[in-house]
Amino acid sequence: PVPWDGQTSGELQCAGNWIAATYYNDERASESFAADGWLRTGDVATMDSDCTYDPAGISEMLSLMTDEVDVVIASPYHPQGGVLNVPMHRLFLSKNLSRVYNWILGINLYTYTSLFRVYRNSVVKQVSFKASGFLSTAEILVDAIHQGFKIKEFPTQLCLRQYGDSKIKLAKVMM
């Protein structure tokens, strides 16, 4: 268990028949396994609690974490991604925010607003942010980009919220 102190981050752990004895050429492979056989990746995964993204995508996202990638972000707006039953106003806001970030940063990502991500632990330790909630998702990614971390997008499907209600404050986002 991870303490809910706002400081301590957890760690993504995996188990299953598809887990190999090494992890991305990690020379410390034997040290990477817990006593119960779970692989301790050192990576950190985040996702919305409303199931707008399928949690099963984490394993595919992990496979994209190579030596050249520090953050994998789920991207429904990627040409191979998709959107299902999401309100038009939400798509309009998210896609246009991404366009603005691309223009300001001079790079080309399809989305900045997806919270469904996998980070190297080094990114989590070095990136700083002040915002909370929805605004922090883009702030974290922008700071990671400014610090030179490499981002890869994972094409996936964004679905209509399955649980809970939106906490986004539109007036705050638009200001």
PDB file of C-alpha atoms in Angstrom:
ATOM      1  CA  PRO A   1       0.000   0.000   0.000  1.00  0.00           C
ATOM      2  CA  VAL A   2       1.082   3.541  -0.775  1.00  0.00           C
ATOM      3  CA  PRO A   3       0.449   6.252   1.824  1.00  0.00           C
ATOM      4  CA  TRP A   4      -1.992   8.958   0.724  1.00  0.00           C
ATOM      5  CA  ASP A   5       0.388  11.797   1.575  1.00  0.00           C
ATOM      6  CA  GLY A   6       0.638  13.654  -1.733  1.00  0.00           C
ATOM      7  CA  GLN A   7       4.370  12.883  -1.885  1.00  0.00           C
ATOM      8  CA  THR A   8       4.841   9.136  -2.178  1.00  0.00           C
ATOM      9  CA  SER A   9       4.363   7.513  -5.563  1.00  0.00           C
ATOM     10  CA  GLY A  10       3.541   3.880  -6.045  1.00  0.00           C
ATOM     11  CA  GLU A  11       5.112   1.521  -8.532  1.00  0.00           C
ATOM     12  CA  LEU A  12       3.581  -0.465 -11.359  1.00  0.00           C
ATOM     13  CA  GLN A  13       3.991  -4.188 -10.739  1.00  0.00           C
ATOM     14  CA  CYS A  14       3.143  -6.979 -13.185  1.00  0.00           C
ATOM     15  CA  ALA A  15       2.671 -10.721 -13.034  1.00  0.00           C
ATOM     16  CA  GLY A  16       1.656 -13.311 -15.583  1.00  0.00           C
ATOM     17  CA  ASN A  17       2.821 -15.840 -18.126  1.00  0.00           C
ATOM     18  CA  TRP A  18       3.947 -13.081 -20.503  1.00  0.00           C
ATOM     19  CA  ILE A  19       6.434 -11.558 -18.021  1.00  0.00           C
ATOM     20  CA  ALA A  20      10.011 -12.350 -19.065  1.00  0.00           C
ATOM     21  CA  ALA A  21      12.939 -12.783 -16.710  1.00  0.00           C
ATOM     22  CA  THR A  22      14.430  -9.501 -17.943  1.00  0.00           C
ATOM     23  CA  TYR A  23      12.904  -6.080 -18.311  1.00  0.00           C
ATOM     24  CA  TYR A  24      14.186  -3.917 -21.152  1.00  0.00           C
ATOM     25  CA  ASN A  25      17.743  -5.210 -20.851  1.00  0.00           C
ATOM     26  CA  ASP A  26      17.769  -4.418 -17.151  1.00  0.00           C
ATOM     27  CA  GLU A  27      20.970  -5.905 -15.709  1.00  0.00           C
ATOM     28  CA  ARG A  28      19.298  -5.916 -12.294  1.00  0.00           C
ATOM     29  CA  ALA A  29      16.604  -8.345 -13.488  1.00  0.00           C
ATOM     30  CA  SER A  30      16.800 -10.603 -10.458  1.00  0.00           C
ATOM     31  CA  GLU A  31      16.461  -7.586  -8.169  1.00  0.00           C
ATOM     32  CA  SER A  32      13.403  -6.443 -10.136  1.00  0.00           C
ATOM     33  CA  PHE A  33      11.195  -9.266  -8.899  1.00  0.00           C
ATOM     34  CA  ALA A  34       9.449  -9.204  -5.543  1.00  0.00           C
ATOM     35  CA  ALA A  35       9.504 -12.334  -3.375  1.00  0.00           C
ATOM     36  CA  ASP A  36       6.003 -13.242  -4.579  1.00  0.00           C
ATOM     37  CA  GLY A  37       7.102 -13.222  -8.254  1.00  0.00           C
ATOM     38  CA  TRP A  38       5.697  -9.830  -9.235  1.00  0.00           C
ATOM     39  CA  LEU A  39       7.904  -7.761 -11.535  1.00  0.00           C
ATOM     40  CA  ARG A  40       8.640  -4.376  -9.973  1.00  0.00           C
ATOM     41  CA  THR A  41       8.887  -2.156 -13.062  1.00  0.00           C
ATOM     42  CA  GLY A  42       9.842   1.076 -11.333  1.00  0.00           C
ATOM     43  CA  ASP A  43       7.355   2.772 -13.650  1.00  0.00           C
ATOM     44  CA  VAL A  44       4.258   4.669 -12.553  1.00  0.00           C
ATOM     45  CA  ALA A  45       0.877   4.421 -14.297  1.00  0.00           C
ATOM     46  CA  THR A  46      -1.971   6.915 -14.002  1.00  0.00           C
ATOM     47  CA  MET A  47      -5.520   6.696 -15.275  1.00  0.00           C
ATOM     48  CA  ASP A  48      -8.951   8.186 -14.796  1.00  0.00           C
ATOM     49  CA  SER A  49     -11.137   6.385 -12.286  1.00  0.00           C
ATOM     50  CA  ASP A  50     -14.190   6.701 -14.545  1.00  0.00           C
ATOM     51  CA  CYS A  51     -13.075   3.978 -17.001  1.00  0.00           C
ATOM     52  CA  THR A  52     -13.013   6.213 -20.063  1.00  0.00           C
ATOM     53  CA  TYR A  53      -9.954   4.153 -21.043  1.00  0.00           C
ATOM     54  CA  ASP A  54      -9.613   0.374 -20.811  1.00  0.00           C
ATOM     55  CA  PRO A  55      -7.115  -0.473 -18.032  1.00  0.00           C
ATOM     56  CA  ALA A  56      -5.956  -3.489 -20.074  1.00  0.00           C
ATOM     57  CA  GLY A  57      -4.079  -0.975 -22.249  1.00  0.00           C
ATOM     58  CA  ILE A  58      -1.431  -0.605 -19.538  1.00  0.00           C
ATOM     59  CA  SER A  59       0.342  -3.783 -20.673  1.00  0.00           C
ATOM     60  CA  GLU A  60       0.514  -2.482 -24.258  1.00  0.00           C
ATOM     61  CA  MET A  61       1.729   0.884 -23.008  1.00  0.00           C
ATOM     62  CA  LEU A  62       4.473  -0.834 -21.005  1.00  0.00           C
ATOM     63  CA  SER A  63       5.667  -2.569 -24.166  1.00  0.00           C
ATOM     64  CA  LEU A  64       6.312   0.891 -25.660  1.00  0.00           C
ATOM     65  CA  MET A  65       8.595   1.918 -22.779  1.00  0.00           C
ATOM     66  CA  THR A  66      11.962   1.501 -24.470  1.00  0.00           C
ATOM     67  CA  ASP A  67      15.280   3.175 -23.745  1.00  0.00           C
ATOM     68  CA  GLU A  68      14.146   6.028 -26.018  1.00  0.00           C
ATOM     69  CA  VAL A  69      10.780   6.577 -24.289  1.00  0.00           C
ATOM     70  CA  ASP A  70      10.148   8.125 -20.862  1.00  0.00           C
ATOM     71  CA  VAL A  71       6.380   8.680 -20.984  1.00  0.00           C
ATOM     72  CA  VAL A  72       3.661   6.810 -22.871  1.00  0.00           C
ATOM     73  CA  ILE A  73       0.370   8.662 -23.162  1.00  0.00           C
ATOM     74  CA  ALA A  74      -2.912   7.144 -24.337  1.00  0.00           C
ATOM     75  CA  SER A  75      -4.043   9.046 -27.414  1.00  0.00           C
ATOM     76  CA  PRO A  76      -7.586   8.742 -28.727  1.00  0.00           C
ATOM     77  CA  TYR A  77      -6.900  11.484 -31.307  1.00  0.00           C
ATOM     78  CA  HIS A  78      -3.993   9.583 -32.853  1.00  0.00           C
ATOM     79  CA  PRO A  79      -4.960   8.491 -36.406  1.00  0.00           C
ATOM     80  CA  GLN A  80      -5.125   4.887 -35.154  1.00  0.00           C
ATOM     81  CA  GLY A  81      -7.063   5.838 -32.004  1.00  0.00           C
ATOM     82  CA  GLY A  82     -10.775   6.437 -31.628  1.00  0.00           C
ATOM     83  CA  VAL A  83     -13.598   8.050 -29.695  1.00  0.00           C
ATOM     84  CA  LEU A  84     -16.897   6.407 -28.751  1.00  0.00           C
ATOM     85  CA  ASN A  85     -19.984   8.290 -27.494  1.00  0.00           C
ATOM     86  CA  VAL A  86     -18.008  11.210 -26.016  1.00  0.00           C
ATOM     87  CA  PRO A  87     -19.876  14.557 -26.029  1.00  0.00           C
ATOM     88  CA  MET A  88     -18.847  16.944 -28.800  1.00  0.00           C
ATOM     89  CA  HIS A  89     -18.095  19.821 -26.395  1.00  0.00           C
ATOM     90  CA  ARG A  90     -15.559  17.649 -24.578  1.00  0.00           C
ATOM     91  CA  LEU A  91     -13.857  16.673 -27.845  1.00  0.00           C
ATOM     92  CA  PHE A  92     -13.854  20.277 -29.043  1.00  0.00           C
ATOM     93  CA  LEU A  93     -12.182  21.497 -25.845  1.00  0.00           C
ATOM     94  CA  SER A  94      -9.599  18.708 -25.668  1.00  0.00           C
ATOM     95  CA  LYS A  95      -8.596  18.778 -29.343  1.00  0.00           C
ATOM     96  CA  ASN A  96      -8.279  22.568 -29.387  1.00  0.00           C
ATOM     97  CA  LEU A  97      -6.225  22.601 -26.189  1.00  0.00           C
ATOM     98  CA  SER A  98      -3.848  20.155 -27.878  1.00  0.00           C
ATOM     99  CA  ARG A  99      -3.605  22.442 -30.915  1.00  0.00           C
ATOM    100  CA  VAL A 100      -2.737  25.395 -28.686  1.00  0.00           C
ATOM    101  CA  TYR A 101      -0.071  23.409 -26.802  1.00  0.00           C
ATOM    102  CA  ASN A 102       1.432  22.208 -30.096  1.00  0.00           C
ATOM    103  CA  TRP A 103       1.588  25.776 -31.386  1.00  0.00           C
ATOM    104  CA  ILE A 104       3.169  27.119 -28.190  1.00  0.00           C
ATOM    105  CA  LEU A 105       5.654  24.246 -27.760  1.00  0.00           C
ATOM    106  CA  GLY A 106       6.447  23.771 -31.430  1.00  0.00           C
ATOM    107  CA  ILE A 107       5.921  20.018 -31.296  1.00  0.00           C
ATOM    108  CA  ASN A 108       3.194  17.694 -32.509  1.00  0.00           C
ATOM    109  CA  LEU A 109       1.304  15.508 -30.060  1.00  0.00           C
ATOM    110  CA  TYR A 110      -2.275  14.451 -30.685  1.00  0.00           C
ATOM    111  CA  THR A 111      -3.329  14.855 -27.059  1.00  0.00           C
ATOM    112  CA  TYR A 112      -2.123  16.504 -23.873  1.00  0.00           C
ATOM    113  CA  THR A 113      -5.246  15.913 -21.804  1.00  0.00           C
ATOM    114  CA  SER A 114      -5.283  12.139 -21.385  1.00  0.00           C
ATOM    115  CA  LEU A 115      -4.505  11.094 -17.831  1.00  0.00           C
ATOM    116  CA  PHE A 116      -3.978   7.479 -18.933  1.00  0.00           C
ATOM    117  CA  ARG A 117      -0.160   7.360 -18.927  1.00  0.00           C
ATOM    118  CA  VAL A 118       2.919   5.382 -17.948  1.00  0.00           C
ATOM    119  CA  TYR A 119       5.918   7.316 -16.627  1.00  0.00           C
ATOM    120  CA  ARG A 120       9.453   6.285 -15.845  1.00  0.00           C
ATOM    121  CA  ASN A 121      10.055   6.807 -12.151  1.00  0.00           C
ATOM    122  CA  SER A 122      12.727   9.404 -13.009  1.00  0.00           C
ATOM    123  CA  VAL A 123      10.062  11.546 -14.698  1.00  0.00           C
ATOM    124  CA  VAL A 124       7.810  11.409 -11.640  1.00  0.00           C
ATOM    125  CA  LYS A 125      10.699  12.462  -9.414  1.00  0.00           C
ATOM    126  CA  GLN A 126      11.840  15.371 -11.610  1.00  0.00           C
ATOM    127  CA  VAL A 127       8.665  16.888 -13.024  1.00  0.00           C
ATOM    128  CA  SER A 128       6.976  19.575 -10.975  1.00  0.00           C
ATOM    129  CA  PHE A 129       3.512  21.063 -11.212  1.00  0.00           C
ATOM    130  CA  LYS A 130       1.288  23.444  -9.285  1.00  0.00           C
ATOM    131  CA  ALA A 131      -2.154  22.800 -10.760  1.00  0.00           C
ATOM    132  CA  SER A 132      -4.519  20.130  -9.548  1.00  0.00           C
ATOM    133  CA  GLY A 133      -7.180  18.119 -11.307  1.00  0.00           C
ATOM    134  CA  PHE A 134      -7.593  18.376 -15.063  1.00  0.00           C
ATOM    135  CA  LEU A 135      -5.135  21.244 -15.460  1.00  0.00           C
ATOM    136  CA  SER A 136      -2.294  19.213 -13.965  1.00  0.00           C
ATOM    137  CA  THR A 137      -2.423  16.629 -16.785  1.00  0.00           C
ATOM    138  CA  ALA A 138      -1.136  19.071 -19.384  1.00  0.00           C
ATOM    139  CA  GLU A 139       1.212  20.841 -16.954  1.00  0.00           C
ATOM    140  CA  ILE A 140       2.974  17.571 -16.090  1.00  0.00           C
ATOM    141  CA  LEU A 141       3.413  16.675 -19.756  1.00  0.00           C
ATOM    142  CA  VAL A 142       4.646  20.154 -20.716  1.00  0.00           C
ATOM    143  CA  ASP A 143       7.231  20.136 -17.910  1.00  0.00           C
ATOM    144  CA  ALA A 144       8.393  16.655 -18.952  1.00  0.00           C
ATOM    145  CA  ILE A 145       8.830  17.919 -22.530  1.00  0.00           C
ATOM    146  CA  HIS A 146      10.746  21.006 -21.349  1.00  0.00           C
ATOM    147  CA  GLN A 147      13.064  18.772 -19.335  1.00  0.00           C
ATOM    148  CA  GLY A 148      13.830  16.710 -22.432  1.00  0.00           C
ATOM    149  CA  PHE A 149      11.911  13.559 -21.581  1.00  0.00           C
ATOM    150  CA  LYS A 150      10.744  11.611 -24.629  1.00  0.00           C
ATOM    151  CA  ILE A 151       7.006  11.136 -25.120  1.00  0.00           C
ATOM    152  CA  LYS A 152       5.323   8.387 -27.160  1.00  0.00           C
ATOM    153  CA  GLU A 153       1.633   8.246 -27.905  1.00  0.00           C
ATOM    154  CA  PHE A 154      -0.328   5.010 -27.672  1.00  0.00           C
ATOM    155  CA  PRO A 155      -3.346   4.943 -30.006  1.00  0.00           C
ATOM    156  CA  THR A 156      -6.377   3.871 -28.007  1.00  0.00           C
ATOM    157  CA  GLN A 157     -10.111   4.409 -27.690  1.00  0.00           C
ATOM    158  CA  LEU A 158     -11.704   7.016 -25.446  1.00  0.00           C
ATOM    159  CA  CYS A 159     -15.201   6.028 -24.323  1.00  0.00           C
ATOM    160  CA  LEU A 160     -18.021   7.777 -22.563  1.00  0.00           C
ATOM    161  CA  ARG A 161     -17.468   7.926 -18.804  1.00  0.00           C
ATOM    162  CA  GLN A 162     -18.566   4.669 -17.132  1.00  0.00           C
ATOM    163  CA  TYR A 163     -18.545   5.858 -13.506  1.00  0.00           C
ATOM    164  CA  GLY A 164     -18.775   9.114 -11.568  1.00  0.00           C
ATOM    165  CA  ASP A 165     -19.220  12.716 -12.636  1.00  0.00           C
ATOM    166  CA  SER A 166     -16.851  15.174 -14.246  1.00  0.00           C
ATOM    167  CA  LYS A 167     -14.894  17.386 -11.846  1.00  0.00           C
ATOM    168  CA  ILE A 168     -13.650  19.750 -14.550  1.00  0.00           C
ATOM    169  CA  LYS A 169     -14.243  23.459 -14.012  1.00  0.00           C
ATOM    170  CA  LEU A 170     -14.659  24.763 -17.556  1.00  0.00           C
ATOM    171  CA  ALA A 171     -14.248  28.426 -16.628  1.00  0.00           C
ATOM    172  CA  LYS A 172     -10.894  27.666 -14.950  1.00  0.00           C
ATOM    173  CA  VAL A 173      -9.674  25.614 -17.900  1.00  0.00           C
ATOM    174  CA  MET A 174     -10.566  28.307 -20.407  1.00  0.00           C
ATOM    175  CA  MET A 175      -8.842  31.119 -18.484  1.00  0.00           C
TER     176      MET A 175
END
